[in-house]
Amino acid sequence: MSEHPDCALVRRGYVAFSEGDMETLSSLMTADAVYHLPGSSPVSGHHKGREAILGLFQRFGQETGGTMQVQVEAVLADGRGHVMAFHTTRADRGDRGIEIREGLFFTITGGKVTDIDACVEDIDEMDAFWS
């Protein structure tokens, strides 16, 4: 069986993120895409537009000194434009480290990501890491 095209799109995004390939990431989302990050840390909130999302991803790399690693555990599609992806993130920031499970809920329209909702295993831990 071949992988659903929406799952393949999300997996391409994970590879591009891991490689710091902002050009590929940019090509996978609409100009008005929105990334919703929970919590109350400086990186939390609604990041509206492709440029804001890419800026957030670049900030992740800068603030972690390039140590952020994401290991994909599962990517699931519903065949109606929704994908759920689960991964573990590991990173260091200053004297703090984090290893946390996360889930992303993607909305895909016309072969492009339009919306990403993030869920985390422990919002307090994530807030402490980014604060």
CSV table of N, CA and C in Angstrom, one decimal:
chain,number,residue,atom,x,y,z
A,1,MET,N,0.8,-1.2,0.0
A,1,MET,CA,0.0,0.0,0.0
A,1,MET,C,0.9,1.2,0.0
A,2,SER,N,0.5,2.2,-0.8
A,2,SER,CA,1.2,3.5,-0.8
A,2,SER,C,0.6,4.4,0.3
A,3,GLU,N,1.5,5.3,0.7
A,3,GLU,CA,1.1,6.3,1.7
A,3,GLU,C,0.1,7.3,1.1
A,4,HIS,N,-0.9,7.7,1.9
A,4,HIS,CA,-1.8,8.7,1.5
A,4,HIS,C,-1.1,10.0,1.2
A,5,PRO,N,-1.5,10.7,0.1
A,5,PRO,CA,-0.7,11.9,-0.3
A,5,PRO,C,-0.6,13.0,0.8
A,6,ASP,N,-1.7,13.1,1.6
A,6,ASP,CA,-1.6,14.1,2.7
A,6,ASP,C,-0.6,13.7,3.7
A,7,CYS,N,-0.4,12.4,4.0
A,7,CYS,CA,0.6,12.0,4.9
A,7,CYS,C,2.0,12.2,4.3
A,8,ALA,N,2.1,11.9,3.0
A,8,ALA,CA,3.4,12.2,2.4
A,8,ALA,C,3.8,13.7,2.4
A,9,LEU,N,2.8,14.5,2.3
A,9,LEU,CA,3.0,16.0,2.4
A,9,LEU,C,3.6,16.4,3.7
A,10,VAL,N,2.9,15.9,4.8
A,10,VAL,CA,3.4,16.2,6.2
A,10,VAL,C,4.7,15.6,6.4
A,11,ARG,N,5.0,14.4,6.0
A,11,ARG,CA,6.4,13.8,6.1
A,11,ARG,C,7.4,14.6,5.4
A,12,ARG,N,7.1,15.2,4.2
A,12,ARG,CA,8.1,16.0,3.6
A,12,ARG,C,8.3,17.3,4.4
A,13,GLY,N,7.3,17.8,5.1
A,13,GLY,CA,7.5,18.9,6.0
A,13,GLY,C,8.4,18.6,7.1
A,14,TYR,N,8.2,17.4,7.7
A,14,TYR,CA,9.1,17.0,8.8
A,14,TYR,C,10.5,17.0,8.4
A,15,VAL,N,10.8,16.4,7.2
A,15,VAL,CA,12.1,16.3,6.7
A,15,VAL,C,12.7,17.7,6.5
A,16,ALA,N,11.9,18.5,5.8
A,16,ALA,CA,12.4,19.9,5.6
A,16,ALA,C,12.7,20.6,6.9
A,17,PHE,N,11.8,20.5,7.9
A,17,PHE,CA,12.0,21.1,9.2
A,17,PHE,C,13.3,20.6,9.8
A,18,SER,N,13.6,19.3,9.7
A,18,SER,CA,14.8,18.8,10.3
A,18,SER,C,16.0,19.2,9.6
A,19,GLU,N,15.9,19.5,8.3
A,19,GLU,CA,17.1,19.9,7.6
A,19,GLU,C,17.2,21.4,7.5
A,20,GLY,N,16.3,22.2,8.1
A,20,GLY,CA,16.3,23.6,8.1
A,20,GLY,C,16.0,24.2,6.7
A,21,ASP,N,15.3,23.4,5.9
A,21,ASP,CA,15.0,23.8,4.5
A,21,ASP,C,13.7,24.6,4.4
A,22,MET,N,13.9,25.9,4.7
A,22,MET,CA,12.7,26.8,4.7
A,22,MET,C,12.1,27.0,3.3
A,23,GLU,N,12.8,26.8,2.3
A,23,GLU,CA,12.2,26.9,0.9
A,23,GLU,C,11.2,25.8,0.7
A,24,THR,N,11.6,24.6,1.0
A,24,THR,CA,10.6,23.5,0.9
A,24,THR,C,9.4,23.7,1.8
A,25,LEU,N,9.7,24.0,3.1
A,25,LEU,CA,8.6,24.3,4.0
A,25,LEU,C,7.6,25.3,3.5
A,26,SER,N,8.2,26.4,2.9
A,26,SER,CA,7.4,27.4,2.4
A,26,SER,C,6.5,26.9,1.3
A,27,SER,N,7.0,26.0,0.4
A,27,SER,CA,6.2,25.5,-0.7
A,27,SER,C,5.1,24.6,-0.3
A,28,LEU,N,5.1,24.1,1.0
A,28,LEU,CA,4.1,23.1,1.4
A,28,LEU,C,2.9,23.8,2.1
A,29,MET,N,2.9,25.1,2.3
A,29,MET,CA,1.8,25.7,3.0
A,29,MET,C,1.3,26.9,2.2
A,30,THR,N,0.1,27.3,2.5
A,30,THR,CA,-0.5,28.5,1.8
A,30,THR,C,0.1,29.7,2.4
A,31,ALA,N,0.0,30.8,1.7
A,31,ALA,CA,0.5,32.1,2.2
A,31,ALA,C,-0.2,32.6,3.5
A,32,ASP,N,-1.5,32.2,3.7
A,32,ASP,CA,-2.2,32.6,4.8
A,32,ASP,C,-2.4,31.5,5.9
A,33,ALA,N,-1.5,30.5,5.8
A,33,ALA,CA,-1.6,29.4,6.8
A,33,ALA,C,-1.4,29.9,8.2
A,34,VAL,N,-2.0,29.2,9.2
A,34,VAL,CA,-1.9,29.6,10.6
A,34,VAL,C,-1.4,28.4,11.4
A,35,TYR,N,-0.4,28.7,12.3
A,35,TYR,CA,0.1,27.7,13.3
A,35,TYR,C,-0.3,28.1,14.7
A,36,HIS,N,-1.0,27.2,15.4
A,36,HIS,CA,-1.5,27.5,16.7
A,36,HIS,C,-0.7,26.7,17.7
A,37,LEU,N,0.0,27.5,18.6
A,37,LEU,CA,0.9,26.8,19.6
A,37,LEU,C,0.4,27.1,21.0
A,38,PRO,N,0.1,26.1,21.7
A,38,PRO,CA,-0.6,26.3,23.0
A,38,PRO,C,0.4,26.9,24.1
A,39,GLY,N,-0.2,27.3,25.2
A,39,GLY,CA,0.6,27.7,26.3
A,39,GLY,C,0.7,29.2,26.5
A,40,SER,N,1.6,29.6,27.4
A,40,SER,CA,1.7,31.1,27.6
A,40,SER,C,3.2,31.5,27.6
A,41,SER,N,4.0,30.8,26.8
A,41,SER,CA,5.4,31.2,26.6
A,41,SER,C,5.5,32.2,25.5
A,42,PRO,N,6.7,32.8,25.4
A,42,PRO,CA,6.9,33.8,24.3
A,42,PRO,C,6.7,33.2,22.9
A,43,VAL,N,6.7,31.9,22.7
A,43,VAL,CA,6.5,31.4,21.3
A,43,VAL,C,5.0,30.9,21.2
A,44,SER,N,4.2,30.9,22.2
A,44,SER,CA,2.8,30.5,22.1
A,44,SER,C,2.0,31.5,21.3
A,45,GLY,N,0.9,31.0,20.9
A,45,GLY,CA,-0.1,31.9,20.2
A,45,GLY,C,-0.4,31.4,18.8
A,46,HIS,N,-1.0,32.3,18.1
A,46,HIS,CA,-1.5,32.1,16.7
A,46,HIS,C,-0.5,32.8,15.7
A,47,HIS,N,0.3,32.0,15.0
A,47,HIS,CA,1.3,32.6,14.1
A,47,HIS,C,0.6,32.6,12.7
A,48,LYS,N,0.2,33.7,12.3
A,48,LYS,CA,-0.6,33.9,11.1
A,48,LYS,C,0.2,34.2,9.8
A,49,GLY,N,0.1,33.4,8.8
A,49,GLY,CA,0.9,33.6,7.6
A,49,GLY,C,2.1,32.8,7.5
A,50,ARG,N,2.4,32.4,6.3
A,50,ARG,CA,3.6,31.6,6.0
A,50,ARG,C,4.9,32.2,6.6
A,51,GLU,N,5.1,33.5,6.4
A,51,GLU,CA,6.3,34.1,6.8
A,51,GLU,C,6.4,34.1,8.4
A,52,ALA,N,5.3,34.3,9.0
A,52,ALA,CA,5.3,34.2,10.5
A,52,ALA,C,5.6,32.8,11.0
A,53,ILE,N,5.1,31.8,10.3
A,53,ILE,CA,5.4,30.4,10.7
A,53,ILE,C,6.9,30.1,10.4
A,54,LEU,N,7.4,30.5,9.3
A,54,LEU,CA,8.8,30.2,9.0
A,54,LEU,C,9.7,31.0,10.0
A,55,GLY,N,9.3,32.2,10.4
A,55,GLY,CA,10.0,32.9,11.4
A,55,GLY,C,10.1,32.2,12.7
A,56,LEU,N,8.9,31.6,13.1
A,56,LEU,CA,8.8,30.8,14.3
A,56,LEU,C,9.8,29.7,14.2
A,57,PHE,N,9.8,28.9,13.1
A,57,PHE,CA,10.7,27.8,13.0
A,57,PHE,C,12.2,28.2,13.0
A,58,GLN,N,12.5,29.4,12.4
A,58,GLN,CA,13.9,29.9,12.5
A,58,GLN,C,14.2,30.2,14.0
A,59,ARG,N,13.3,30.8,14.7
A,59,ARG,CA,13.5,31.1,16.1
A,59,ARG,C,13.8,29.9,16.9
A,60,PHE,N,13.0,28.8,16.6
A,60,PHE,CA,13.3,27.5,17.3
A,60,PHE,C,14.8,27.1,17.1
A,61,GLY,N,15.2,27.2,15.9
A,61,GLY,CA,16.6,26.8,15.6
A,61,GLY,C,17.6,27.7,16.3
A,62,GLN,N,17.4,29.1,16.3
A,62,GLN,CA,18.3,30.0,16.9
A,62,GLN,C,18.3,29.9,18.4
A,63,GLU,N,17.1,29.8,19.0
A,63,GLU,CA,17.1,29.7,20.5
A,63,GLU,C,17.6,28.4,21.1
A,64,THR,N,17.6,27.4,20.3
A,64,THR,CA,18.1,26.1,20.7
A,64,THR,C,19.5,25.8,20.2
A,65,GLY,N,20.1,26.8,19.6
A,65,GLY,CA,21.5,26.6,19.1
A,65,GLY,C,21.5,25.4,18.1
A,66,GLY,N,20.4,25.2,17.4
A,66,GLY,CA,20.4,24.1,16.4
A,66,GLY,C,20.3,22.7,17.0
A,67,THR,N,20.0,22.6,18.3
A,67,THR,CA,19.9,21.3,18.9
A,67,THR,C,18.5,20.6,18.8
A,68,MET,N,17.5,21.4,18.3
A,68,MET,CA,16.2,20.8,18.2
A,68,MET,C,16.1,19.6,17.2
A,69,GLN,N,15.7,18.5,17.7
A,69,GLN,CA,15.5,17.3,16.9
A,69,GLN,C,14.0,16.8,17.1
A,70,VAL,N,13.4,16.4,16.0
A,70,VAL,CA,12.1,15.9,16.0
A,70,VAL,C,12.1,14.5,15.4
A,71,GLN,N,11.6,13.6,16.2
A,71,GLN,CA,11.5,12.2,15.8
A,71,GLN,C,10.0,11.8,15.6
A,72,VAL,N,9.6,11.6,14.3
A,72,VAL,CA,8.2,11.3,14.0
A,72,VAL,C,7.9,9.9,14.5
A,73,GLU,N,6.7,9.8,15.1
A,73,GLU,CA,6.3,8.5,15.6
A,73,GLU,C,5.1,7.9,14.7
A,74,ALA,N,4.2,8.8,14.3
A,74,ALA,CA,3.1,8.3,13.4
A,74,ALA,C,2.5,9.5,12.7
A,75,VAL,N,2.0,9.2,11.5
A,75,VAL,CA,1.3,10.2,10.6
A,75,VAL,C,0.1,9.5,10.1
A,76,LEU,N,-1.1,10.1,10.4
A,76,LEU,CA,-2.4,9.5,10.1
A,76,LEU,C,-3.3,10.5,9.4
A,77,ALA,N,-3.9,10.0,8.3
A,77,ALA,CA,-4.8,10.8,7.5
A,77,ALA,C,-6.3,10.3,7.6
A,78,ASP,N,-7.2,11.2,7.4
A,78,ASP,CA,-8.6,10.8,7.4
A,78,ASP,C,-9.2,10.8,6.0
A,79,GLY,N,-8.3,11.2,5.0
A,79,GLY,CA,-8.8,11.2,3.6
A,79,GLY,C,-9.7,12.3,3.3
A,80,ARG,N,-9.9,13.3,4.2
A,80,ARG,CA,-10.8,14.4,4.0
A,80,ARG,C,-10.0,15.7,4.2
A,81,GLY,N,-8.7,15.7,4.1
A,81,GLY,CA,-7.9,16.9,4.3
A,81,GLY,C,-7.4,17.2,5.7
A,82,HIS,N,-7.4,16.1,6.6
A,82,HIS,CA,-6.9,16.3,7.9
A,82,HIS,C,-5.8,15.2,8.1
A,83,VAL,N,-4.7,15.6,8.8
A,83,VAL,CA,-3.6,14.7,9.2
A,83,VAL,C,-3.3,15.0,10.6
A,84,MET,N,-3.1,13.9,11.3
A,84,MET,CA,-2.6,13.9,12.7
A,84,MET,C,-1.2,13.3,12.7
A,85,ALA,N,-0.2,14.1,13.3
A,85,ALA,CA,1.1,13.6,13.3
A,85,ALA,C,1.6,13.6,14.8
A,86,PHE,N,2.3,12.6,15.2
A,86,PHE,CA,2.8,12.5,16.6
A,86,PHE,C,4.3,12.4,16.5
A,87,HIS,N,5.0,13.2,17.4
A,87,HIS,CA,6.5,13.1,17.4
A,87,HIS,C,7.0,13.4,18.8
A,88,THR,N,8.3,13.2,19.0
A,88,THR,CA,9.0,13.6,20.2
A,88,THR,C,10.0,14.6,19.8
A,89,THR,N,10.0,15.7,20.6
A,89,THR,CA,10.9,16.8,20.3
A,89,THR,C,12.0,16.8,21.5
A,90,ARG,N,13.2,16.9,21.1
A,90,ARG,CA,14.4,17.0,22.0
A,90,ARG,C,15.1,18.3,21.6
A,91,ALA,N,15.5,19.1,22.7
A,91,ALA,CA,16.2,20.3,22.4
A,91,ALA,C,16.9,20.8,23.7
A,92,ASP,N,17.9,21.7,23.5
A,92,ASP,CA,18.5,22.3,24.7
A,92,ASP,C,18.4,23.8,24.4
A,93,ARG,N,18.2,24.6,25.5
A,93,ARG,CA,18.1,26.0,25.4
A,93,ARG,C,18.8,26.6,26.7
A,94,GLY,N,19.9,27.2,26.6
A,94,GLY,CA,20.6,27.7,27.8
A,94,GLY,C,21.0,26.5,28.6
A,95,ASP,N,20.6,26.5,29.9
A,95,ASP,CA,20.8,25.4,30.8
A,95,ASP,C,19.7,24.5,30.9
A,96,ARG,N,18.7,24.6,30.1
A,96,ARG,CA,17.5,23.8,30.1
A,96,ARG,C,17.5,22.8,28.9
A,97,GLY,N,17.0,21.6,29.2
A,97,GLY,CA,16.7,20.6,28.1
A,97,GLY,C,15.3,20.2,28.2
A,98,ILE,N,14.8,19.7,27.0
A,98,ILE,CA,13.5,19.2,27.0
A,98,ILE,C,13.4,18.0,26.1
A,99,GLU,N,12.5,17.0,26.5
A,99,GLU,CA,12.2,15.9,25.7
A,99,GLU,C,10.7,15.7,25.9
A,100,ILE,N,9.9,16.0,24.9
A,100,ILE,CA,8.4,16.1,25.1
A,100,ILE,C,7.7,15.5,23.9
A,101,ARG,N,6.6,14.8,24.1
A,101,ARG,CA,5.8,14.3,23.0
A,101,ARG,C,4.8,15.4,22.6
A,102,GLU,N,4.6,15.5,21.3
A,102,GLU,CA,3.7,16.5,20.8
A,102,GLU,C,2.9,15.9,19.7
A,103,GLY,N,1.8,16.5,19.4
A,103,GLY,CA,0.9,16.1,18.3
A,103,GLY,C,0.6,17.4,17.5
A,104,LEU,N,0.5,17.2,16.1
A,104,LEU,CA,0.1,18.3,15.3
A,104,LEU,C,-1.1,17.8,14.5
A,105,PHE,N,-2.1,18.7,14.4
A,105,PHE,CA,-3.3,18.4,13.6
A,105,PHE,C,-3.3,19.4,12.4
A,106,PHE,N,-3.1,18.8,11.2
A,106,PHE,CA,-3.0,19.6,10.0
A,106,PHE,C,-4.3,19.6,9.3
A,107,THR,N,-4.6,20.8,8.7
A,107,THR,CA,-5.7,20.9,7.7
A,107,THR,C,-5.0,21.2,6.4
A,108,ILE,N,-5.4,20.4,5.4
A,108,ILE,CA,-4.8,20.5,4.0
A,108,ILE,C,-5.8,20.7,3.0
A,109,THR,N,-5.6,21.7,2.2
A,109,THR,CA,-6.5,22.1,1.1
A,109,THR,C,-5.8,22.2,-0.2
A,110,GLY,N,-6.2,21.6,-1.2
A,110,GLY,CA,-5.5,21.7,-2.5
A,110,GLY,C,-4.0,21.3,-2.5
A,111,GLY,N,-3.7,20.4,-1.6
A,111,GLY,CA,-2.3,19.9,-1.6
A,111,GLY,C,-1.4,20.8,-0.8
A,112,LYS,N,-1.9,21.7,0.0
A,112,LYS,CA,-1.1,22.6,0.8
A,112,LYS,C,-1.7,22.7,2.2
A,113,VAL,N,-0.8,22.9,3.2
A,113,VAL,CA,-1.2,23.0,4.6
A,113,VAL,C,-1.8,24.4,4.8
A,114,THR,N,-3.0,24.5,5.4
A,114,THR,CA,-3.6,25.8,5.7
A,114,THR,C,-3.7,26.1,7.2
A,115,ASP,N,-3.6,25.0,8.0
A,115,ASP,CA,-3.7,25.2,9.4
A,115,ASP,C,-3.0,24.1,10.2
A,116,ILE,N,-2.3,24.5,11.3
A,116,ILE,CA,-1.6,23.5,12.1
A,116,ILE,C,-2.0,23.8,13.6
A,117,ASP,N,-2.6,22.9,14.2
A,117,ASP,CA,-2.9,23.0,15.7
A,117,ASP,C,-1.9,22.0,16.4
A,118,ALA,N,-1.2,22.6,17.3
A,118,ALA,CA,-0.2,21.8,18.1
A,118,ALA,C,-0.8,21.4,19.5
A,119,CYS,N,-0.6,20.2,19.9
A,119,CYS,CA,-0.9,19.8,21.3
A,119,CYS,C,0.4,19.2,21.9
A,120,VAL,N,0.6,19.4,23.2
A,120,VAL,CA,1.8,18.9,23.8
A,120,VAL,C,1.4,18.1,25.0
A,121,GLU,N,2.4,17.2,25.4
A,121,GLU,CA,2.2,16.3,26.5
A,121,GLU,C,2.1,17.1,27.8
A,122,ASP,N,2.9,18.1,28.0
A,122,ASP,CA,3.0,18.9,29.2
A,122,ASP,C,3.2,20.4,28.9
A,123,ILE,N,2.1,21.1,28.9
A,123,ILE,CA,2.1,22.5,28.5
A,123,ILE,C,3.0,23.3,29.5
A,124,ASP,N,3.0,23.0,30.8
A,124,ASP,CA,3.8,23.7,31.8
A,124,ASP,C,5.3,23.5,31.5
A,125,GLU,N,5.7,22.3,31.1
A,125,GLU,CA,7.1,22.0,30.8
A,125,GLU,C,7.5,22.8,29.5
A,126,MET,N,6.6,22.8,28.6
A,126,MET,CA,6.9,23.5,27.3
A,126,MET,C,7.1,25.0,27.6
A,127,ASP,N,6.1,25.6,28.4
A,127,ASP,CA,6.2,27.0,28.8
A,127,ASP,C,7.5,27.3,29.5
A,128,ALA,N,7.9,26.5,30.4
A,128,ALA,CA,9.1,26.7,31.2
A,128,ALA,C,10.3,26.7,30.3
A,129,PHE,N,10.3,25.8,29.3
A,129,PHE,CA,11.5,25.7,28.4
A,129,PHE,C,11.6,26.9,27.6
A,130,TRP,N,10.5,27.5,27.1
A,130,TRP,CA,10.6,28.6,26.1
A,130,TRP,C,10.6,30.0,26.9
A,131,SER,N,10.3,30.0,28.2
A,131,SER,CA,10.3,31.3,28.9
A,131,SER,C,11.6,31.7,29.4
